[in-house]
Amino acid sequence: MESVEEIYPTVKEVHLDTPVWNVRTNSFYRKSGYVMEKQEEGFIFYKKVLSR
């Protein structure tokens, strides 16, 4: 994830989602600094504000 964030230096926020049942990706995103915004229809939506 760090590489993707570095490739796009002008991006200020990153939004992504993953299924609730996917424990591994949810754990990975939280450990990578993403914060849960909401959960609906079987998905968790994350956001990360990048400090530049």
XYZ file of C-alpha atoms in Angstrom:
52
model
C 0.000 0.000 0.000
C 2.862 2.384 0.707
C 4.094 2.071 -2.877
C 0.697 2.984 -4.290
C 0.463 5.973 -1.949
C 3.941 7.150 -3.026
C 3.203 6.793 -6.752
C 0.426 9.396 -6.506
C 1.935 12.248 -4.461
C -0.948 14.671 -5.096
C -3.610 12.372 -3.642
C -4.769 13.603 -0.239
C -7.259 10.863 0.691
C -7.633 7.211 -0.188
C -11.005 5.445 0.000
C -11.461 1.717 -0.343
C -13.790 -1.076 0.653
C -13.670 -4.774 1.379
C -16.220 -7.441 2.325
C -16.964 -7.847 6.022
C -16.162 -11.564 5.823
C -12.601 -10.916 4.573
C -10.817 -10.799 7.922
C -7.333 -10.626 6.410
C -7.904 -7.523 4.286
C -9.775 -5.750 7.068
C -6.870 -6.370 9.433
C -4.341 -5.301 6.792
C -6.140 -2.017 6.058
C -6.442 -1.128 9.753
C -2.747 -1.874 10.323
C -1.941 0.307 7.294
C -3.631 3.319 8.883
C -7.062 3.148 7.267
C -10.049 4.088 9.416
C -13.496 2.558 9.008
C -16.008 5.128 7.757
C -19.099 2.929 7.555
C -20.387 -0.593 7.149
C -23.309 -1.432 4.902
C -24.600 -4.249 2.723
C -21.807 -6.609 3.739
C -18.943 -4.190 3.078
C -16.686 -2.073 5.259
C -15.608 1.270 3.803
C -12.249 2.704 4.825
C -10.574 6.085 4.492
C -7.011 7.266 4.990
C -5.933 10.900 4.981
C -2.392 11.120 3.671
C -0.073 13.609 5.333
C 2.072 15.250 2.705
